[in-house]
Short mmCIF file of C-alpha atoms in Angstrom, two decimals:
data_model
loop_
_atom_site.label_atom_id
_atom_site.label_comp_id
_atom_site.label_asym_id
_atom_site.label_seq_id
_atom_site.Cartn_x
_atom_site.Cartn_y
_atom_site.Cartn_z
CA MET A 168 80.76 105.52 21.19
CA ARG A 169 78.82 106.88 23.90
CA LEU A 170 79.31 106.90 27.24
CA GLU A 171 77.65 107.98 29.85
CA VAL A 172 78.63 109.70 32.08
CA ARG A 173 77.25 110.06 36.20
CA VAL A 174 77.79 112.16 38.81
CA PRO A 175 76.38 113.31 42.52
CA SER A 176 74.85 116.38 42.67
CA LEU A 177 77.09 117.97 44.51
CA LEU A 178 79.60 117.47 41.94
CA SER A 179 76.98 119.27 39.45
CA ASP A 180 78.91 122.08 39.69
CA CYS A 181 81.69 121.02 38.33
CA THR A 182 79.60 119.46 35.10
CA SER A 183 77.51 123.52 33.89
CA GLY A 184 75.32 121.67 36.62
CA ARG A 185 74.28 118.37 34.97
CA THR A 186 74.46 115.09 36.73
CA ARG A 187 74.29 113.18 33.83
CA LEU A 188 76.16 113.76 31.50
CA GLU A 189 77.90 111.79 27.75
CA VAL A 190 81.56 111.17 26.62
CA GLU A 191 81.98 110.35 22.72
CA ALA A 192 84.93 107.47 22.85
CA ASP A 193 86.36 104.33 21.76
CA THR A 194 87.77 103.18 24.83
CA LEU A 195 86.74 104.58 29.10
CA GLY A 196 90.55 105.06 29.39
CA GLU A 197 89.61 107.55 26.27
CA ALA A 198 86.24 108.52 27.58
CA LEU A 199 87.77 109.35 31.08
CA SER A 200 90.44 111.73 29.09
CA ARG A 201 87.84 113.79 27.60
CA LEU A 202 85.29 113.98 30.12
CA LEU A 203 87.87 115.64 32.28
CA GLU A 204 89.52 117.42 29.35
CA THR A 205 85.76 118.92 28.47
CA HIS A 206 85.01 119.40 32.63
CA PRO A 207 88.22 120.06 34.15
CA LEU A 208 86.68 121.25 37.48
CA LEU A 209 86.33 117.48 37.93
CA ARG A 210 89.89 117.04 37.36
CA ALA A 211 90.42 118.50 41.36
CA HIS A 212 88.10 116.27 43.06
CA LEU A 213 88.32 112.46 41.19
CA TYR A 214 92.34 113.06 41.23
CA ASP A 215 95.26 114.66 44.10
CA GLU A 216 98.12 117.41 43.66
CA SER A 217 99.95 114.03 42.77
CA GLU A 218 97.30 112.83 40.46
CA ARG A 219 96.53 109.80 42.23
CA PRO A 220 92.91 109.13 42.96
CA ARG A 221 91.62 110.44 45.42
CA GLN A 222 90.65 107.75 48.43
CA HIS A 223 86.63 109.32 49.69
CA VAL A 224 86.22 109.06 45.51
CA LEU A 225 85.29 106.17 43.58
CA LEU A 226 84.35 105.85 40.00
CA TYR A 227 82.85 102.59 38.52
CA TYR A 228 82.68 101.36 35.36
CA ASN A 229 79.21 99.83 35.20
CA GLU A 230 78.79 98.25 38.05
CA GLU A 231 82.83 97.95 38.63
CA ASN A 232 85.46 100.06 40.44
CA ILE A 233 87.10 100.94 37.88
CA ALA A 234 90.39 100.55 40.43
CA TRP A 235 88.80 97.20 39.71
CA LEU A 236 90.16 96.57 36.35
CA GLU A 237 93.36 95.70 35.00
CA ARG A 238 93.37 98.20 32.39
CA LEU A 239 91.51 101.44 30.85
CA ASP A 240 91.54 100.65 26.64
CA LEU A 241 88.80 98.77 26.89
CA PRO A 242 86.53 99.43 23.69
CA LEU A 243 83.15 101.19 24.35
CA ARG A 244 79.57 99.62 24.51
CA PRO A 245 76.46 99.58 23.92
CA GLY A 246 74.45 100.85 26.96
CA ASP A 247 78.02 101.51 29.35
CA ARG A 248 78.51 103.34 32.27
CA LEU A 249 80.02 105.13 33.98
CA THR A 250 78.88 106.99 38.10
CA VAL A 251 80.98 108.51 39.85
CA LEU A 252 80.72 108.48 43.62
CA GLN A 253 81.99 110.30 46.13
CA ALA A 254 82.23 109.01 50.25
CA VAL A 255 79.01 111.48 51.75
CA SER A 256 78.85 112.09 55.06
CA GLY A 257 74.99 114.05 55.93
CA GLY A 258 72.37 111.64 58.23
CA MET B 191 27.15 80.92 50.27
CA ALA B 192 30.29 82.24 49.32
CA VAL B 193 33.45 80.57 48.74
CA VAL B 194 36.66 82.55 50.57
CA GLU B 195 40.27 82.60 50.79
CA VAL B 196 41.66 81.19 54.60
CA GLN B 197 45.12 81.22 55.61
CA ILE B 198 46.00 79.65 57.53
CA PRO B 199 48.88 79.87 60.23
CA GLY B 200 52.53 78.56 60.11
CA PRO B 201 51.46 75.62 62.94
CA LEU B 202 48.58 75.01 61.17
CA ARG B 203 49.98 73.54 57.97
CA THR B 204 50.27 70.33 58.88
CA HIS B 205 47.05 70.24 59.12
CA THR B 206 45.99 71.49 55.01
CA GLY B 207 49.57 69.32 53.52
CA GLN B 208 51.87 73.02 53.94
CA GLN B 209 49.33 74.34 52.25
CA SER B 210 49.27 78.40 53.67
CA LYS B 211 45.92 79.53 51.46
CA VAL B 212 43.23 77.05 51.80
CA ARG B 213 39.70 77.62 49.85
CA ALA B 214 36.02 77.27 51.86
CA GLN B 215 32.90 77.80 52.10
CA GLY B 216 30.30 79.25 54.11
CA SER B 217 28.21 82.62 54.34
CA THR B 218 29.73 83.50 57.42
CA VAL B 219 33.14 82.43 59.62
CA GLY B 220 32.12 80.09 61.94
CA GLU B 221 30.38 78.06 58.76
CA VAL B 222 33.61 78.54 57.54
CA LEU B 223 35.27 77.04 59.76
CA GLN B 224 33.26 73.95 59.67
CA ASN B 225 33.87 73.71 56.30
CA LEU B 226 37.13 74.26 56.67
CA ALA B 227 36.89 71.24 59.22
CA GLN B 228 35.41 69.17 56.66
CA GLU B 229 37.78 69.36 54.03
CA TYR B 230 40.75 68.88 56.88
CA PRO B 231 39.63 66.63 59.06
CA SER B 232 42.59 66.78 61.36
CA ILE B 233 42.95 70.73 62.02
CA SER B 234 39.09 70.67 63.57
CA SER B 235 40.72 69.58 67.42
CA GLN B 236 42.59 73.08 66.68
CA LEU B 237 39.65 74.99 66.09
CA PHE B 238 36.79 74.11 68.53
CA GLU B 239 36.55 72.08 71.35
CA SER B 240 34.83 68.79 72.42
CA ASP B 241 31.21 71.10 72.62
CA GLY B 242 32.16 72.79 69.46
CA SER B 243 33.04 76.18 70.22
CA VAL B 244 35.87 77.63 68.61
CA ARG B 245 38.95 77.48 71.14
CA ARG B 246 39.52 80.79 73.08
CA PHE B 247 43.22 81.49 71.78
CA ILE B 248 42.02 81.05 68.29
CA ASN B 249 41.61 85.17 67.19
CA LEU B 250 40.03 85.43 63.92
CA PHE B 251 39.74 88.08 61.13
CA VAL B 252 37.73 88.91 58.20
CA ASN B 253 40.33 91.03 55.53
CA GLY B 254 42.25 91.80 58.82
CA GLU B 255 39.61 92.30 60.20
CA ASP B 256 39.51 91.25 64.37
CA VAL B 257 35.71 89.15 64.20
CA ARG B 258 35.87 90.06 67.49
CA GLY B 259 34.64 93.56 66.77
CA LYS B 260 32.13 92.34 64.12
CA GLY B 261 30.05 89.67 64.56
CA GLY B 262 32.51 86.91 66.29
CA LEU B 263 31.66 83.54 64.64
CA ASP B 264 28.18 84.35 63.08
CA THR B 265 30.42 87.67 60.46
CA GLU B 266 29.48 87.60 57.34
CA VAL B 267 32.00 86.60 54.26
CA SER B 268 31.27 87.84 51.16
CA GLU B 269 32.95 85.75 47.83
CA GLY B 270 36.31 86.30 47.83
CA ASP B 271 37.45 88.15 51.53
CA ARG B 272 40.01 86.11 53.36
CA VAL B 273 40.04 84.58 56.43
CA GLY B 274 42.54 84.46 58.92
CA ILE B 275 43.70 81.90 61.80
CA LEU B 276 46.02 82.73 64.33
CA PRO B 277 46.09 80.40 67.32
CA ALA B 278 47.13 82.76 69.74
CA MET B 279 48.89 81.27 72.90
CA ALA B 280 49.75 77.26 73.58
CA GLY B 281 51.05 75.50 70.24
CA GLY B 282 50.54 79.09 68.45
CA THR B 283 52.43 82.03 68.35
CA GLY B 284 53.66 82.75 71.71
CA LEU B 285 51.97 86.11 71.40
CA THR B 286 49.44 88.36 72.92
CA PRO B 287 46.18 89.36 71.95
CA GLU B 288 47.21 92.43 71.69
CA GLN B 289 50.63 91.30 69.91
CA VAL B 290 48.01 89.25 67.63
CA GLN B 291 46.39 92.25 66.69
CA ARG B 292 48.49 94.95 66.60
CA TYR B 293 51.42 92.62 64.17
CA HIS B 294 48.54 91.15 62.15
CA ARG B 295 49.52 92.32 59.21
CA HIS B 296 53.79 90.43 59.58
CA LEU B 297 51.81 87.44 61.44
CA ILE B 298 49.97 86.48 57.84
CA MET B 299 53.28 86.62 55.71
CA PRO B 300 55.42 83.54 55.67
CA GLU B 301 58.66 85.37 55.65
CA VAL B 302 57.48 86.98 59.20
CA GLY B 303 54.95 84.72 60.84
CA SER B 304 54.23 84.07 65.13
CA ARG B 305 58.26 82.92 64.64
CA GLY B 306 60.07 85.73 63.09
CA GLN B 307 57.31 88.38 65.09
CA ARG B 308 59.39 86.71 68.39
CA ARG B 309 63.09 87.77 66.93
CA LEU B 310 61.42 91.02 65.85
CA ALA B 311 60.49 91.39 70.43
CA ALA B 312 64.16 90.12 71.05
CA SER B 313 65.94 92.15 69.12
CA LYS B 314 68.01 94.73 70.09
CA VAL B 315 69.17 97.55 67.27
CA LEU B 316 70.78 100.63 67.89
CA ILE B 317 70.05 104.14 65.96
CA VAL B 318 73.04 106.07 65.72
CA GLY B 319 72.00 109.54 65.43
CA ALA B 320 68.01 110.98 65.58
CA GLY B 321 67.98 112.87 63.06
CA GLY B 322 66.88 112.66 59.73
CA LEU B 323 67.53 108.80 58.79
CA GLY B 324 67.37 107.76 62.44
CA SER B 325 63.87 109.28 61.96
CA PRO B 326 61.89 107.13 60.28
CA ALA B 327 63.80 103.89 60.60
CA ALA B 328 63.30 104.19 64.02
CA MET B 329 60.01 104.72 63.68
CA TYR B 330 59.26 101.82 61.65
CA LEU B 331 61.40 99.82 63.68
CA ALA B 332 59.03 101.30 67.23
CA ALA B 333 56.22 99.80 64.63
CA ALA B 334 57.11 96.46 63.86
CA GLY B 335 57.86 95.64 66.34
CA VAL B 336 61.73 95.51 66.91
CA GLY B 337 61.80 94.60 70.91
CA THR B 338 64.17 97.19 71.74
CA ILE B 339 65.68 100.17 70.53
CA GLY B 340 68.71 102.50 70.97
CA ILE B 341 69.02 105.68 70.46
CA VAL B 342 72.27 107.95 70.57
CA ASP B 343 71.91 111.44 70.34
CA PHE B 344 72.92 114.01 72.45
CA ASP B 345 71.35 116.79 70.43
CA GLU B 346 68.75 119.30 71.37
CA VAL B 347 66.30 119.55 68.63
CA GLU B 348 66.13 122.99 66.27
CA ILE B 349 63.95 124.90 63.77
CA SER B 350 65.96 123.77 60.80
CA ASN B 351 66.00 119.67 61.91
CA LEU B 352 61.76 119.93 61.32
CA GLN B 353 62.48 120.04 57.69
CA ARG B 354 63.23 116.41 57.31
CA GLN B 355 63.73 114.73 60.26
CA ILE B 356 59.68 113.62 61.29
CA LEU B 357 61.22 111.84 65.29
CA HIS B 358 60.84 114.94 65.63
CA GLY B 359 57.51 117.77 65.53
CA ALA B 360 56.91 122.10 66.74
CA ASP B 361 56.29 120.76 70.09
CA ASP B 362 59.76 119.25 70.87
CA LEU B 363 61.89 122.44 70.26
CA GLY B 364 64.75 122.87 72.59
CA LYS B 365 64.15 119.21 73.92
CA ARG B 366 67.51 116.29 73.84
CA LYS B 367 66.82 114.64 71.10
CA VAL B 368 66.69 111.54 72.42
CA ASP B 369 63.82 113.07 74.52
CA SER B 370 61.35 113.58 71.51
CA ALA B 371 62.63 111.47 69.83
CA ALA B 372 61.31 108.15 73.40
CA GLU B 373 58.33 110.28 72.38
CA THR B 374 57.15 109.86 69.19
CA LEU B 375 57.99 105.46 69.47
CA GLU B 376 56.07 105.08 72.72
CA ARG B 377 53.01 107.07 70.58
CA ILE B 378 53.54 104.57 67.87
CA ASN B 379 53.74 102.11 70.19
CA PRO B 380 54.45 101.62 74.52
CA THR B 381 55.04 98.01 74.18
CA ILE B 382 58.95 98.77 72.85
CA ASN B 383 62.10 99.44 74.86
CA VAL B 384 63.43 102.59 74.27
CA ILE B 385 67.10 103.37 75.58
CA LYS B 386 67.76 106.84 75.40
CA HIS B 387 72.14 107.61 75.35
CA ASP B 388 72.67 110.82 75.68
CA GLU B 389 75.69 111.87 75.10
CA PRO B 390 78.01 111.38 71.52
CA LEU B 391 79.63 108.24 70.56
CA THR B 392 82.87 108.75 71.28
CA SER B 393 86.12 106.28 71.01
CA ALA B 394 85.66 106.75 74.26
CA ASN B 395 81.96 105.05 74.77
CA ALA B 396 80.66 102.95 71.80
CA ARG B 397 82.47 99.93 72.07
CA GLU B 398 80.58 99.16 75.37
CA ILE B 399 77.25 100.87 73.68
CA ILE B 400 77.24 98.83 70.43
CA ARG B 401 77.67 95.59 72.14
CA GLY B 402 74.68 95.81 73.54
CA TYR B 403 72.98 95.83 69.86
CA ASP B 404 71.89 92.99 67.46
CA VAL B 405 72.43 95.61 64.44
CA VAL B 406 72.79 99.26 64.40
CA ILE B 407 71.18 101.57 62.01
CA ASN B 408 74.25 104.83 60.87
CA GLY B 409 72.10 107.93 60.56
CA CYS B 410 74.82 110.20 61.75
CA ASP B 411 75.72 113.22 59.84
CA ASN B 412 79.45 113.60 59.72
CA PHE B 413 82.48 111.52 58.76
CA PRO B 414 84.76 110.83 62.66
CA THR B 415 81.57 109.06 64.00
CA ARG B 416 81.23 107.56 60.42
CA TYR B 417 84.34 105.78 60.37
CA LEU B 418 84.04 105.49 64.60
CA VAL B 419 81.26 103.06 64.53
CA ASN B 420 82.04 101.49 60.90
CA ASP B 421 85.34 100.14 63.05
CA VAL B 422 83.60 99.42 65.98
CA CYS B 423 80.74 97.08 64.53
CA TYR B 424 83.60 95.88 62.98
CA TRP B 425 85.04 94.91 65.66
CA GLU B 426 81.54 94.19 67.85
CA ASN B 427 81.20 91.57 64.98
CA LYS B 428 78.17 93.91 64.57
CA PRO B 429 75.90 94.40 61.28
CA LEU B 430 76.14 97.34 60.05
CA VAL B 431 73.12 99.04 58.09
CA ASP B 432 75.07 102.11 56.50
CA GLY B 433 73.60 105.24 55.12
CA SER B 434 74.55 109.13 54.32
CA ILE B 435 73.00 111.81 52.53
CA MET B 436 73.89 114.48 50.55
CA ARG B 437 70.93 116.53 48.06
CA PHE B 438 69.50 114.36 46.22
CA ASP B 439 71.83 111.36 46.32
CA GLY B 440 71.59 108.54 49.16
CA GLN B 441 73.96 105.50 49.39
CA LEU B 442 73.40 102.31 51.73
CA THR B 443 75.25 99.11 51.50
CA VAL B 444 74.97 96.70 55.05
CA TYR B 445 78.02 96.53 56.04
CA ALA B 446 78.27 92.29 57.96
CA PRO B 447 81.35 90.45 59.95
CA GLY B 448 83.18 89.26 57.64
CA HIS B 449 82.59 90.48 54.85
CA GLY B 450 84.55 93.84 54.90
CA CYS B 451 83.44 97.49 55.64
CA TYR B 452 83.00 101.33 55.19
CA ARG B 453 86.58 101.64 55.27
CA ASP B 454 87.43 99.08 52.02
CA LEU B 455 85.59 101.34 49.39
CA PHE B 456 86.88 104.65 51.74
CA PRO B 457 89.91 104.50 52.91
CA THR B 458 90.49 107.99 54.06
CA PRO B 459 88.01 110.85 54.58
CA PRO B 460 88.09 113.46 52.02
CA PRO B 461 90.61 116.01 53.23
CA PRO B 462 88.94 118.89 54.89
CA GLY B 463 86.86 120.98 53.99
CA MET B 464 86.20 119.28 50.33
CA VAL B 465 83.16 117.26 50.77
CA PRO B 466 80.52 120.10 52.29
CA SER B 467 78.23 118.63 55.15
CA CYS B 468 74.60 118.37 54.42
CA ALA B 469 74.34 121.80 57.20
CA GLU B 470 76.58 123.33 54.19
CA ALA B 471 75.40 121.58 50.93
CA GLY B 472 72.18 120.99 51.83
CA VAL B 473 69.41 118.61 51.61
CA LEU B 474 65.53 116.77 50.65
CA GLY B 475 64.14 116.62 53.40
CA VAL B 476 62.45 113.78 51.99
CA LEU B 477 65.78 112.35 51.67
CA PRO B 478 66.55 110.70 54.48
CA GLY B 479 63.14 109.43 54.60
CA ILE B 480 63.20 107.04 51.64
CA VAL B 481 67.02 106.27 52.33
CA GLY B 482 65.75 105.34 56.03
CA THR B 483 63.07 103.26 56.01
CA LEU B 484 65.32 101.52 53.26
CA GLN B 485 67.69 100.78 55.97
CA ALA B 486 64.87 99.83 58.81
CA LEU B 487 63.88 97.28 56.53
CA GLU B 488 67.56 95.94 54.98
CA ALA B 489 68.12 95.81 59.54
CA ILE B 490 64.63 94.13 60.01
CA LYS B 491 65.23 91.03 56.97
CA LEU B 492 69.42 91.37 59.09
CA ILE B 493 67.12 90.40 62.44
CA LEU B 494 64.55 87.64 60.82
CA GLY B 495 67.37 85.99 58.38
CA ILE B 496 64.81 86.69 55.33
CA GLY B 497 66.25 87.47 52.25
CA GLU B 498 69.01 88.71 50.17
CA PRO B 499 70.64 91.93 52.54
CA LEU B 500 72.64 94.60 51.17
CA VAL B 501 76.19 92.87 51.84
CA GLY B 502 78.94 93.18 48.85
CA ARG B 503 76.98 96.04 46.88
CA MET B 504 75.96 99.22 47.30
CA LEU B 505 72.54 100.90 46.57
CA MET B 506 72.78 104.58 45.65
CA PHE B 507 69.49 106.42 44.42
CA ASP B 508 68.76 109.83 42.19
CA GLY B 509 66.14 111.89 43.66
CA LEU B 510 66.13 113.93 41.02
CA SER B 511 66.45 111.34 37.97
CA MET B 512 64.28 108.83 40.13
CA GLU B 513 66.95 106.45 39.23
CA PHE B 514 68.35 103.43 42.57
CA ARG B 515 71.63 101.81 40.53
CA GLU B 516 74.00 99.05 42.47
CA LEU B 517 77.25 98.93 42.27
CA LYS B 518 79.58 95.64 43.91
CA LEU B 519 82.33 96.28 46.62
CA ARG B 520 84.65 94.79 47.07
CA LYS B 521 86.25 94.16 50.66
CA ASP B 522 90.10 94.91 50.33
CA PRO B 523 92.67 93.19 52.08
CA GLU B 524 94.91 95.99 52.71
CA CYS B 525 91.46 97.25 55.20
CA PRO B 526 93.52 98.21 57.26
CA VAL B 527 91.16 97.40 60.12
CA CYS B 528 89.35 94.08 58.50
CA GLY B 529 92.10 93.29 56.45
CA GLU B 530 94.16 90.68 56.34
CA HIS B 531 97.15 91.74 58.31
CA PRO B 532 94.89 94.50 60.62
CA THR B 533 96.74 98.08 61.59
CA ILE B 534 93.77 99.41 63.43
CA THR B 535 92.59 97.15 66.29
CA GLU B 536 90.52 99.64 69.07
CA PRO B 537 89.38 103.06 68.47
CA ILE B 538 91.76 105.57 67.28
CA ASP B 539 91.38 109.55 67.12
CA TYR B 540 88.25 109.99 64.45
CA VAL B 541 88.27 113.64 65.06
CA GLN B 542 92.08 114.39 63.58
CA PHE B 543 91.88 111.42 61.69
CA CYS B 544 89.39 113.80 59.89
CA GLY B 545 91.14 116.68 59.96
CA VAL B 546 87.82 118.21 60.99
CA PRO B 547 86.92 120.94 63.65
CA HIS B 548 86.06 119.25 66.80
CA GLU B 549 82.59 121.03 67.37
CA THR B 550 81.73 119.55 63.66
CA ALA B 551 82.65 115.88 64.88
CA LEU B 552 78.87 115.20 65.85
CA VAL B 553 76.39 113.04 66.25
CA GLY B 554 72.43 113.16 64.60
#
């Protein structure tokens, strides 16, 4: 199944300049792993040195924050999206 | 003889079976009113004096244009024209004739009307930062008739601001931003009151400043001020219309009292240097125009109590793909400010909290 991934333009330096990506996987967790394998520079922005999710970055599986999910081995469905949201300060 | 649509203001709808629009015939405005009074006899005494002349406080419009600037009651109407009736004084709108004209397009909307317009006039909105977001927000709120607009900013207008901060123009270079902003708002709407807070928003003054307003719009450009504004709005029970921008990306949400806060999403700021500022990474000039305008809209909805405010959800805007997306937000019971067992109950040292050098901890 294909998961559509959106990253903010600030992080597109880590994704070959693209803000819209696609990842092939069967589950959400697998898609996340594959995303970081394909774009290893993203890892430092999403996780800290102890592999904990960074507190200024949110990962959304469709409309839901993945931190609210009990498990990540959810089977992907057509049209699923992963959105990376990063706190920005600009005004 | 034309058939026109007559727009009936709220106070007169008891005479038209609560209809806000009715059809009437006539070749002039005067004939349309006569025809309307025949159709709905009880409205007659509202519109006409005993001698048959139209009562003085009744304002009449054809397609939004005041008939006084045209042919008065003899103004001709054509098929499909819209004739507006707005009572200006006692028993009517409580607005001055000038306000009735200025806000006509609001007054004919059922969601605003004269009651809503008076509510806007009585409202006080604080805009944090007279910058990219604060500019369009302040200008639209001024135009809309928000009675008191406070602006907090301690900066001066620089040429690099002008690419997006439309409160300021080339003539304003070097001026205090609050002065330049107040002049622009005065030009748009001299009937409103602009309060200039020509100082940085700090842990020492934020509670007192924010306490004096009904709604806060966040247009600041740095993390320390974002956490400060968030915390103080929570403690002072003020709805916060939050927006932030970077390059082509915008984020917008409303933190309403009792419905969570910025820290539920982002408990701590990014490590220093990890997320650049607009000064470092850039922002397309139009982007704050979009997000700041949406902030003004949300503020007006909150003041009027209409629609569905953007509470519990975040709107993300991607200008490159031209997409709006909505994400759900949740209260964090562990939040140190709005959670079940708060540990932060008064302003802290936000510069230290964010670990940024002091000189970057600016509003604007």
